[in-house]
Amino acid sequence: MNKISRRRLLKGVGIGGLVGVTGAWALTKKQTPEKALEDLLENAITDLPAASISAALIKNGELVWEKSSGYQNLESKKPATFESIWPTLGSVSKLVTWTAVMQLVEKGKIKLDGDVSDYLGFTMRNPHFPEIPITPYQLLTHTSSLSSRRMTSDPDSMADFFCKDYSDDLNAWIASNISPDGAHYRSDLVFDLYQPGDFTQVTPDPIGVIAGYSNLNALVAAYLIEKVTNLSFEEYTYKYIFSPLGIKDIGWQKADLDQQKLITPYEAKNSPRAPIMGVYTKSMKDRGYLSQRVIPSDGNKNYYTIDDCSYFSPFNAAGLLGSSTLALTTFMQSFLSQNKAKTALLKRETIDSIFHVQRNDLTTGSNLGLGWFQFKTARYGTFWGHDGGGPGILSRVMIDPDTGNGVVLLINNYFVDFRERALLLNKLCEVLKTA
């Protein structure tokens, strides 16, 4: 890390950077600004709760601060570090998928308003609207009419999505489940009842992300990438995204990652959660993915281990990227024009189109660009990024292309006190603005 950048950030924060804060978030006179930032995470370990937390701050395109708190593994007491590898990032993974799509748009191999059927090798139509083509633009904006939650996000299917050992690769899974000639194809599972591209009638999302939100959009996009490039989705992203950035400790298959750096995913026994989330926990236990044994940790917290989620899966593109916080932060920096050291994965005009509101969800109030969500704050500016969640992970990445600032936050526990998470994000953003 650039030490000058770190000093500049911490000098800029000063005592005033956290003024008005009370309780666990207060900066005492004896604390250095750096210690105050570290204490934010240490306190959040207990307050959220979480087995480990990793955070990074980007200022004017540069990585200026990072901290990992808690344990990579609770039983061995191995500390988590900035280079520890999170087995999955959840839906933050989709940003890599959308980047690959937009690279191929730039190269003229994909048309945003084209018919995906022209690329897939089979005709993909919502049977309720057989004359309406489904486009890559609709995949990116979650308006394709592909099923919002039924195939990958009800309690049982979400547990399998993250943890089941699948024998099919993406190609075989799409052919069997999404192609109308597939052995397991069911149109009532694949499609929702609205016209593709009709923003006003998009199916409401029961989890409240954005109407029409579907993992299937990312899976079809990844399959499209394979068909257009004659490379597997994994091969393409390594060659054209990870390798140009020179990042390691990132990948789609758990077996390919450094096993000595892997973070063990946990779920806190007494996490605050809505009743519907308890259904997901029960499904994880019933299907054998969540241990029955409780592991005690610091602060009188108890955790269940999620130790059977390291299998081969066709669902990588939607939510199963494994990465260190360092690698993920480097990926996010590449979209900021202020950072001249990082390879740009896309042309500036393409990035500008990504960070442009394409649709507003009147139900949730969410704004969406080309695959990237807009996070508007009253005091700290407008960010673009994505949330992610799943067994042992709650993630948020967001960058402000105007200022070059950004926040990366990874939490080892899906079910947390979201008020505490919002407070933590707020304080990290406050530090960035004050510095």
Short mmCIF file of C-alpha atoms in Angstrom, two decimals:
data_model
loop_
_atom_site.label_atom_id
_atom_site.label_comp_id
_atom_site.label_asym_id
_atom_site.label_seq_id
_atom_site.Cartn_x
_atom_site.Cartn_y
_atom_site.Cartn_z
CA MET A 1 0.00 0.00 0.00
CA ASN A 2 1.12 3.55 -0.69
CA LYS A 3 2.22 4.92 2.72
CA ILE A 4 1.94 8.51 1.55
CA SER A 5 -1.66 7.90 0.64
CA ARG A 6 -2.31 6.32 4.03
CA ARG A 7 -0.78 9.28 5.87
CA ARG A 8 -2.73 11.76 3.75
CA LEU A 9 -5.99 10.01 4.49
CA LEU A 10 -5.41 9.70 8.21
CA LYS A 11 -4.15 13.27 8.57
CA GLY A 12 -7.23 14.47 6.75
CA VAL A 13 -9.60 12.50 8.93
CA GLY A 14 -8.36 13.92 12.20
CA ILE A 15 -10.56 14.25 15.25
CA GLY A 16 -13.14 16.21 13.29
CA GLY A 17 -13.68 13.36 10.86
CA LEU A 18 -15.67 11.46 13.45
CA VAL A 19 -17.13 14.36 15.37
CA GLY A 20 -20.61 13.90 16.77
CA VAL A 21 -20.27 10.14 17.03
CA THR A 22 -21.19 8.46 20.30
CA GLY A 23 -20.79 5.10 21.97
CA ALA A 24 -18.66 2.45 20.31
CA TRP A 25 -18.02 4.70 17.30
CA ALA A 26 -16.59 7.66 19.21
CA LEU A 27 -13.00 8.73 18.69
CA THR A 28 -11.35 9.38 22.05
CA LYS A 29 -8.57 11.90 22.50
CA LYS A 30 -6.06 9.09 22.99
CA GLN A 31 -6.90 7.40 19.70
CA THR A 32 -5.03 8.03 16.50
CA PRO A 33 -7.25 8.34 13.42
CA GLU A 34 -5.88 5.04 12.15
CA LYS A 35 -6.76 3.36 15.44
CA ALA A 36 -10.27 4.80 15.19
CA LEU A 37 -10.74 3.25 11.77
CA GLU A 38 -9.50 -0.10 13.04
CA ASP A 39 -11.84 0.12 16.01
CA LEU A 40 -14.77 0.57 13.65
CA LEU A 41 -14.22 -2.97 12.44
CA GLU A 42 -13.32 -4.40 15.82
CA ASN A 43 -16.56 -3.07 17.29
CA ALA A 44 -18.55 -4.26 14.29
CA ILE A 45 -17.31 -7.81 14.84
CA THR A 46 -19.42 -7.83 18.00
CA ASP A 47 -22.24 -5.53 16.98
CA LEU A 48 -23.15 -7.10 13.63
CA PRO A 49 -22.01 -9.85 14.63
CA ALA A 50 -19.41 -11.42 12.32
CA ALA A 51 -16.59 -13.95 12.48
CA SER A 52 -14.44 -11.67 10.31
CA ILE A 53 -14.72 -8.37 8.45
CA SER A 54 -12.54 -6.85 5.77
CA ALA A 55 -12.76 -3.29 4.51
CA ALA A 56 -10.89 -1.05 2.09
CA LEU A 57 -11.08 2.65 1.29
CA ILE A 58 -10.23 4.11 -2.12
CA LYS A 59 -9.41 7.82 -2.32
CA ASN A 60 -8.93 9.54 -5.67
CA GLY A 61 -8.46 6.13 -7.26
CA GLU A 62 -5.82 4.95 -4.79
CA LEU A 63 -6.07 2.27 -2.11
CA VAL A 64 -5.40 4.35 1.01
CA TRP A 65 -6.55 2.15 3.88
CA GLU A 66 -7.43 -1.47 4.52
CA LYS A 67 -8.13 -3.57 7.54
CA SER A 68 -9.23 -7.12 8.23
CA SER A 69 -10.52 -8.06 11.67
CA GLY A 70 -11.54 -11.35 13.20
CA TYR A 71 -10.46 -14.79 12.15
CA GLN A 72 -9.92 -16.64 8.93
CA ASN A 73 -10.81 -19.71 10.98
CA LEU A 74 -12.32 -19.54 14.46
CA GLU A 75 -11.02 -22.87 15.72
CA SER A 76 -7.40 -22.32 14.71
CA LYS A 77 -7.61 -18.61 15.60
CA LYS A 78 -5.84 -17.80 12.35
CA PRO A 79 -6.30 -14.06 11.81
CA ALA A 80 -8.04 -12.78 8.71
CA THR A 81 -5.89 -10.57 6.47
CA PHE A 82 -6.35 -8.39 3.41
CA GLU A 83 -5.09 -11.30 1.32
CA SER A 84 -7.35 -13.93 2.90
CA ILE A 85 -9.67 -15.37 0.27
CA TRP A 86 -13.43 -15.20 0.67
CA PRO A 87 -14.82 -18.41 -0.87
CA THR A 88 -17.66 -16.47 -2.45
CA LEU A 89 -18.55 -12.80 -2.83
CA GLY A 90 -22.24 -13.40 -3.53
CA SER A 91 -23.82 -11.27 -6.24
CA VAL A 92 -20.89 -8.85 -6.33
CA SER A 93 -19.59 -11.55 -8.69
CA LYS A 94 -22.05 -10.28 -11.31
CA LEU A 95 -19.94 -7.17 -11.86
CA VAL A 96 -17.29 -9.37 -13.47
CA THR A 97 -19.96 -10.97 -15.67
CA TRP A 98 -21.34 -7.61 -16.77
CA THR A 99 -17.81 -6.36 -17.47
CA ALA A 100 -17.23 -9.31 -19.79
CA VAL A 101 -20.49 -8.61 -21.62
CA MET A 102 -19.59 -4.95 -22.13
CA GLN A 103 -16.12 -5.87 -23.39
CA LEU A 104 -17.77 -7.95 -26.10
CA VAL A 105 -20.18 -5.10 -26.87
CA GLU A 106 -17.16 -2.85 -27.39
CA LYS A 107 -15.65 -5.40 -29.77
CA GLY A 108 -18.86 -5.59 -31.78
CA LYS A 109 -19.43 -9.24 -30.93
CA ILE A 110 -22.60 -8.54 -28.97
CA LYS A 111 -25.30 -5.97 -29.68
CA LEU A 112 -27.02 -4.62 -26.59
CA ASP A 113 -30.35 -4.44 -28.43
CA GLY A 114 -29.83 -7.70 -30.32
CA ASP A 115 -31.77 -10.91 -29.84
CA VAL A 116 -29.94 -13.23 -27.42
CA SER A 117 -31.29 -16.15 -29.44
CA ASP A 118 -28.89 -15.14 -32.22
CA TYR A 119 -25.99 -15.93 -29.88
CA LEU A 120 -27.25 -18.81 -27.76
CA GLY A 121 -27.82 -21.45 -30.40
CA PHE A 122 -31.48 -21.87 -29.45
CA THR A 123 -34.54 -19.64 -29.42
CA MET A 124 -35.18 -18.14 -26.01
CA ARG A 125 -38.65 -16.61 -25.72
CA ASN A 126 -41.09 -16.05 -22.91
CA PRO A 127 -43.98 -18.29 -24.09
CA HIS A 128 -46.46 -15.64 -22.94
CA PHE A 129 -44.82 -13.14 -25.35
CA PRO A 130 -43.40 -15.33 -28.12
CA GLU A 131 -42.90 -12.46 -30.57
CA ILE A 132 -40.84 -10.31 -28.19
CA PRO A 133 -37.06 -10.90 -28.34
CA ILE A 134 -34.97 -10.95 -25.18
CA THR A 135 -31.90 -8.71 -25.42
CA PRO A 136 -28.52 -8.42 -23.65
CA TYR A 137 -29.67 -4.99 -22.46
CA GLN A 138 -32.56 -6.65 -20.66
CA LEU A 139 -30.20 -9.13 -19.01
CA LEU A 140 -28.09 -6.24 -17.71
CA THR A 141 -31.11 -4.30 -16.43
CA HIS A 142 -32.96 -7.34 -15.00
CA THR A 143 -35.96 -6.80 -17.28
CA SER A 144 -35.67 -9.95 -19.40
CA SER A 145 -38.66 -11.70 -17.74
CA LEU A 146 -36.39 -14.57 -16.68
CA SER A 147 -37.69 -15.90 -13.37
CA SER A 148 -37.02 -13.52 -10.52
CA ARG A 149 -36.48 -16.06 -7.75
CA ARG A 150 -38.02 -19.47 -8.40
CA MET A 151 -35.05 -21.37 -9.83
CA THR A 152 -32.16 -20.14 -7.69
CA SER A 153 -33.40 -18.23 -4.69
CA ASP A 154 -36.15 -20.01 -2.78
CA PRO A 155 -34.76 -21.56 0.44
CA ASP A 156 -33.85 -24.97 -0.97
CA SER A 157 -32.63 -23.80 -4.36
CA MET A 158 -30.52 -21.02 -2.84
CA ALA A 159 -28.84 -23.52 -0.52
CA ASP A 160 -28.08 -25.74 -3.51
CA PHE A 161 -27.03 -22.70 -5.58
CA PHE A 162 -24.14 -22.05 -3.22
CA CYS A 163 -23.28 -25.49 -1.94
CA LYS A 164 -24.45 -28.43 -4.05
CA ASP A 165 -21.90 -30.50 -5.96
CA TYR A 166 -23.13 -30.28 -9.56
CA SER A 167 -21.84 -32.56 -12.26
CA ASP A 168 -23.11 -30.28 -15.06
CA ASP A 169 -21.09 -27.34 -16.28
CA LEU A 170 -22.81 -24.13 -17.40
CA ASN A 171 -23.25 -25.37 -20.95
CA ALA A 172 -24.97 -28.57 -19.88
CA TRP A 173 -27.10 -26.83 -17.24
CA ILE A 174 -28.39 -24.21 -19.68
CA ALA A 175 -29.08 -26.88 -22.30
CA SER A 176 -31.05 -28.93 -19.79
CA ASN A 177 -32.90 -26.21 -17.88
CA ILE A 178 -33.16 -23.06 -20.02
CA SER A 179 -33.31 -24.33 -23.60
CA PRO A 180 -36.93 -25.16 -24.52
CA ASP A 181 -35.73 -28.58 -25.72
CA GLY A 182 -34.01 -29.30 -22.41
CA ALA A 183 -34.81 -32.40 -20.41
CA HIS A 184 -35.70 -30.35 -17.31
CA TYR A 185 -37.12 -27.25 -18.99
CA ARG A 186 -40.26 -25.80 -17.42
CA SER A 187 -41.38 -22.45 -18.74
CA ASP A 188 -43.25 -21.67 -15.52
CA LEU A 189 -39.94 -21.86 -13.64
CA VAL A 190 -37.84 -20.08 -16.25
CA PHE A 191 -40.09 -17.09 -16.97
CA ASP A 192 -42.21 -14.54 -15.12
CA LEU A 193 -45.48 -13.13 -16.43
CA TYR A 194 -44.42 -9.80 -17.87
CA GLN A 195 -43.32 -8.63 -21.30
CA PRO A 196 -39.53 -8.49 -21.67
CA GLY A 197 -38.33 -4.91 -21.49
CA ASP A 198 -41.55 -3.53 -19.99
CA PHE A 199 -40.13 -1.66 -17.00
CA THR A 200 -43.59 -0.80 -15.67
CA GLN A 201 -44.74 -4.41 -15.30
CA VAL A 202 -41.60 -6.11 -14.00
CA THR A 203 -42.28 -8.80 -11.39
CA PRO A 204 -41.73 -7.48 -7.84
CA ASP A 205 -38.77 -9.05 -6.08
CA PRO A 206 -39.80 -10.78 -2.83
CA ILE A 207 -36.42 -10.09 -1.25
CA GLY A 208 -36.61 -6.42 -2.19
CA VAL A 209 -33.49 -5.96 -4.34
CA ILE A 210 -35.07 -4.63 -7.52
CA ALA A 211 -38.13 -5.79 -9.44
CA GLY A 212 -37.19 -8.51 -11.92
CA TYR A 213 -33.86 -9.26 -10.26
CA SER A 214 -32.77 -12.71 -11.40
CA ASN A 215 -29.62 -14.80 -11.17
CA LEU A 216 -30.70 -16.31 -14.47
CA ASN A 217 -29.81 -13.07 -16.24
CA ALA A 218 -26.16 -13.51 -15.29
CA LEU A 219 -26.16 -17.22 -16.12
CA VAL A 220 -27.59 -16.64 -19.59
CA ALA A 221 -25.10 -13.81 -20.09
CA ALA A 222 -22.21 -16.11 -19.17
CA TYR A 223 -23.49 -18.76 -21.58
CA LEU A 224 -23.75 -16.08 -24.26
CA ILE A 225 -20.11 -15.15 -23.59
CA GLU A 226 -19.08 -18.77 -24.06
CA LYS A 227 -20.92 -19.04 -27.35
CA VAL A 228 -19.53 -15.80 -28.73
CA THR A 229 -15.89 -16.38 -27.71
CA ASN A 230 -15.56 -20.19 -27.85
CA LEU A 231 -14.01 -19.97 -24.40
CA SER A 232 -15.49 -21.10 -21.14
CA PHE A 233 -16.78 -18.24 -19.03
CA GLU A 234 -14.00 -18.92 -16.51
CA GLU A 235 -11.32 -18.93 -19.21
CA TYR A 236 -12.60 -15.69 -20.68
CA THR A 237 -12.58 -13.81 -17.39
CA TYR A 238 -9.11 -15.01 -16.48
CA LYS A 239 -7.74 -13.99 -19.87
CA TYR A 240 -9.46 -10.65 -20.33
CA ILE A 241 -10.22 -9.42 -16.81
CA PHE A 242 -8.07 -10.95 -14.07
CA SER A 243 -4.83 -11.34 -16.03
CA PRO A 244 -4.74 -7.79 -17.46
CA LEU A 245 -5.14 -6.45 -13.93
CA GLY A 246 -2.36 -8.72 -12.66
CA ILE A 247 -4.49 -9.95 -9.78
CA LYS A 248 -4.16 -13.28 -8.04
CA ASP A 249 -6.13 -14.94 -5.25
CA ILE A 250 -9.29 -14.71 -7.32
CA GLY A 251 -11.16 -17.44 -9.14
CA TRP A 252 -14.35 -19.34 -9.81
CA GLN A 253 -13.49 -22.81 -8.53
CA LYS A 254 -12.63 -23.22 -4.86
CA ALA A 255 -10.15 -26.00 -5.63
CA ASP A 256 -8.10 -23.55 -7.73
CA LEU A 257 -7.69 -21.05 -4.90
CA ASP A 258 -4.92 -21.06 -2.29
CA GLN A 259 -6.40 -23.35 0.37
CA GLN A 260 -4.16 -21.86 3.06
CA LYS A 261 -5.78 -18.46 2.56
CA LEU A 262 -9.43 -19.52 2.40
CA ILE A 263 -11.74 -17.96 4.95
CA THR A 264 -14.11 -20.41 6.62
CA PRO A 265 -17.68 -19.10 6.17
CA TYR A 266 -19.82 -18.88 9.31
CA GLU A 267 -23.33 -18.05 10.40
CA ALA A 268 -23.80 -16.56 13.86
CA LYS A 269 -26.21 -18.60 15.98
CA ASN A 270 -28.12 -15.63 17.36
CA SER A 271 -27.92 -13.18 14.48
CA PRO A 272 -30.82 -10.74 14.14
CA ARG A 273 -32.81 -11.75 11.09
CA ALA A 274 -36.26 -11.50 9.60
CA PRO A 275 -38.39 -14.66 9.98
CA ILE A 276 -38.06 -15.45 6.27
CA MET A 277 -34.28 -15.61 6.70
CA GLY A 278 -34.70 -18.25 9.38
CA VAL A 279 -36.22 -20.43 6.67
CA TYR A 280 -33.00 -20.22 4.71
CA THR A 281 -30.98 -21.24 7.76
CA LYS A 282 -33.20 -24.25 8.34
CA SER A 283 -32.83 -25.30 4.71
CA MET A 284 -29.03 -25.05 4.97
CA LYS A 285 -29.11 -27.29 8.04
CA ASP A 286 -31.63 -29.75 6.62
CA ARG A 287 -29.57 -30.19 3.47
CA GLY A 288 -26.36 -30.75 5.40
CA TYR A 289 -24.53 -27.59 4.35
CA LEU A 290 -24.53 -25.96 7.77
CA SER A 291 -22.92 -27.76 10.70
CA GLN A 292 -24.99 -28.65 13.74
CA ARG A 293 -22.01 -28.03 16.01
CA VAL A 294 -21.67 -24.61 17.61
CA ILE A 295 -18.22 -22.97 17.69
CA PRO A 296 -17.70 -20.33 20.40
CA SER A 297 -15.82 -17.15 19.63
CA ASP A 298 -14.76 -13.90 21.25
CA GLY A 299 -17.43 -11.75 22.86
CA ASN A 300 -19.64 -14.70 23.82
CA LYS A 301 -20.71 -15.22 20.21
CA ASN A 302 -21.45 -18.67 18.82
CA TYR A 303 -21.20 -19.69 15.17
CA TYR A 304 -22.17 -22.51 12.86
CA THR A 305 -19.61 -23.54 10.27
CA ILE A 306 -20.59 -23.63 6.62
CA ASP A 307 -18.03 -26.20 5.56
CA ASP A 308 -19.63 -27.97 2.60
CA CYS A 309 -19.76 -25.11 0.09
CA SER A 310 -16.63 -25.73 -1.93
CA TYR A 311 -17.95 -27.70 -4.86
CA PHE A 312 -18.07 -27.45 -8.63
CA SER A 313 -21.05 -25.37 -9.77
CA PRO A 314 -22.50 -24.04 -13.03
CA PHE A 315 -23.70 -20.90 -11.24
CA ASN A 316 -20.37 -19.07 -10.96
CA ALA A 317 -21.32 -16.03 -13.02
CA ALA A 318 -24.24 -15.12 -10.75
CA GLY A 319 -22.60 -15.25 -7.35
CA LEU A 320 -19.72 -17.67 -6.76
CA LEU A 321 -16.53 -15.69 -7.39
CA GLY A 322 -13.92 -16.30 -4.70
CA SER A 323 -11.52 -13.44 -4.03
CA SER A 324 -9.27 -11.74 -1.56
CA THR A 325 -10.27 -8.23 -0.56
CA LEU A 326 -7.08 -7.00 -2.23
CA ALA A 327 -7.98 -8.56 -5.59
CA LEU A 328 -11.55 -7.29 -5.41
CA THR A 329 -10.41 -3.77 -4.56
CA THR A 330 -8.02 -3.78 -7.51
CA PHE A 331 -10.89 -4.79 -9.80
CA MET A 332 -13.00 -1.89 -8.53
CA GLN A 333 -10.15 0.60 -8.95
CA SER A 334 -9.89 -0.28 -12.64
CA PHE A 335 -13.18 1.56 -13.29
CA LEU A 336 -11.87 4.84 -11.89
CA SER A 337 -10.22 7.27 -14.30
CA GLN A 338 -8.35 8.84 -11.36
CA ASN A 339 -6.21 5.71 -11.00
CA LYS A 340 -3.71 5.81 -13.84
CA ALA A 341 -1.79 2.75 -12.61
CA LYS A 342 -4.61 0.25 -13.15
CA THR A 343 -5.38 -1.22 -16.54
CA ALA A 344 -8.74 -0.02 -17.85
CA LEU A 345 -10.93 -2.99 -18.68
CA LEU A 346 -13.37 -0.87 -20.67
CA LYS A 347 -13.29 2.35 -22.68
CA ARG A 348 -14.24 5.48 -20.82
CA GLU A 349 -17.40 6.01 -22.87
CA THR A 350 -18.49 2.46 -22.04
CA ILE A 351 -17.91 3.04 -18.34
CA ASP A 352 -19.92 6.26 -18.56
CA SER A 353 -22.84 4.31 -20.03
CA ILE A 354 -22.60 1.73 -17.25
CA PHE A 355 -22.83 4.50 -14.64
CA HIS A 356 -25.98 5.99 -16.13
CA VAL A 357 -29.40 5.24 -14.68
CA GLN A 358 -31.24 2.91 -17.05
CA ARG A 359 -34.24 2.21 -14.85
CA ASN A 360 -35.76 3.19 -11.54
CA ASP A 361 -37.69 0.60 -9.56
CA LEU A 362 -40.75 2.35 -8.18
CA THR A 363 -41.32 -0.49 -5.71
CA THR A 364 -37.94 -0.44 -3.97
CA GLY A 365 -36.62 2.93 -5.13
CA SER A 366 -33.50 1.26 -6.53
CA ASN A 367 -31.71 2.80 -9.50
CA LEU A 368 -29.87 0.52 -11.91
CA GLY A 369 -27.35 1.24 -14.63
CA LEU A 370 -25.96 -1.43 -16.94
CA GLY A 371 -25.69 -4.12 -14.27
CA TRP A 372 -24.43 -1.71 -11.58
CA PHE A 373 -26.65 -0.36 -8.81
CA GLN A 374 -26.63 3.30 -7.82
CA PHE A 375 -26.18 4.10 -4.13
CA LYS A 376 -27.17 7.70 -3.47
CA THR A 377 -26.22 9.25 -0.14
CA ALA A 378 -27.34 12.60 1.21
CA ARG A 379 -23.91 13.60 2.51
CA TYR A 380 -21.28 11.54 0.73
CA GLY A 381 -22.13 11.61 -2.96
CA THR A 382 -23.39 9.03 -5.43
CA PHE A 383 -21.73 5.63 -5.66
CA TRP A 384 -22.10 2.72 -8.08
CA GLY A 385 -21.61 -0.93 -7.22
CA HIS A 386 -23.37 -4.03 -5.98
CA ASP A 387 -24.45 -5.91 -2.89
CA GLY A 388 -23.93 -9.61 -2.39
CA GLY A 389 -25.03 -12.21 0.09
CA GLY A 390 -25.03 -15.91 0.75
CA PRO A 391 -23.76 -18.46 3.25
CA GLY A 392 -21.00 -16.75 5.20
CA ILE A 393 -20.90 -13.55 3.14
CA LEU A 394 -22.53 -10.15 3.09
CA SER A 395 -20.71 -7.88 0.67
CA ARG A 396 -20.88 -4.33 -0.62
CA VAL A 397 -18.63 -2.67 -3.18
CA MET A 398 -19.20 0.88 -4.36
CA ILE A 399 -17.23 3.58 -6.15
CA ASP A 400 -17.87 7.19 -7.07
CA PRO A 401 -16.55 7.77 -10.61
CA ASP A 402 -16.65 11.55 -10.12
CA THR A 403 -14.37 11.67 -7.07
CA GLY A 404 -12.51 8.39 -7.49
CA ASN A 405 -13.55 7.34 -4.00
CA GLY A 406 -14.81 3.91 -3.02
CA VAL A 407 -15.60 1.43 -0.27
CA VAL A 408 -15.22 -2.35 -0.18
CA LEU A 409 -16.83 -4.16 2.74
CA LEU A 410 -16.98 -7.93 3.26
CA ILE A 411 -18.69 -9.46 6.31
CA ASN A 412 -18.45 -13.12 7.34
CA ASN A 413 -22.10 -13.70 8.26
CA TYR A 414 -25.07 -13.25 5.93
CA PHE A 415 -27.57 -12.54 8.70
CA VAL A 416 -26.47 -9.40 10.52
CA ASP A 417 -27.98 -6.36 12.16
CA PHE A 418 -28.44 -4.24 9.03
CA ARG A 419 -28.66 -1.08 11.12
CA GLU A 420 -25.13 -1.75 12.34
CA ARG A 421 -24.00 -2.51 8.79
CA ALA A 422 -25.50 0.78 7.58
CA LEU A 423 -23.74 2.62 10.41
CA LEU A 424 -20.42 1.04 9.50
CA LEU A 425 -20.83 1.94 5.82
CA ASN A 426 -21.82 5.46 6.84
CA LYS A 427 -18.70 5.93 8.92
CA LEU A 428 -16.44 4.61 6.17
CA CYS A 429 -18.03 7.06 3.72
CA GLU A 430 -17.63 9.87 6.25
CA VAL A 431 -13.92 9.17 6.48
CA LEU A 432 -13.61 9.37 2.71
CA LYS A 433 -15.41 12.70 2.51
CA THR A 434 -13.50 14.25 5.38
CA ALA A 435 -10.05 13.18 4.22
#
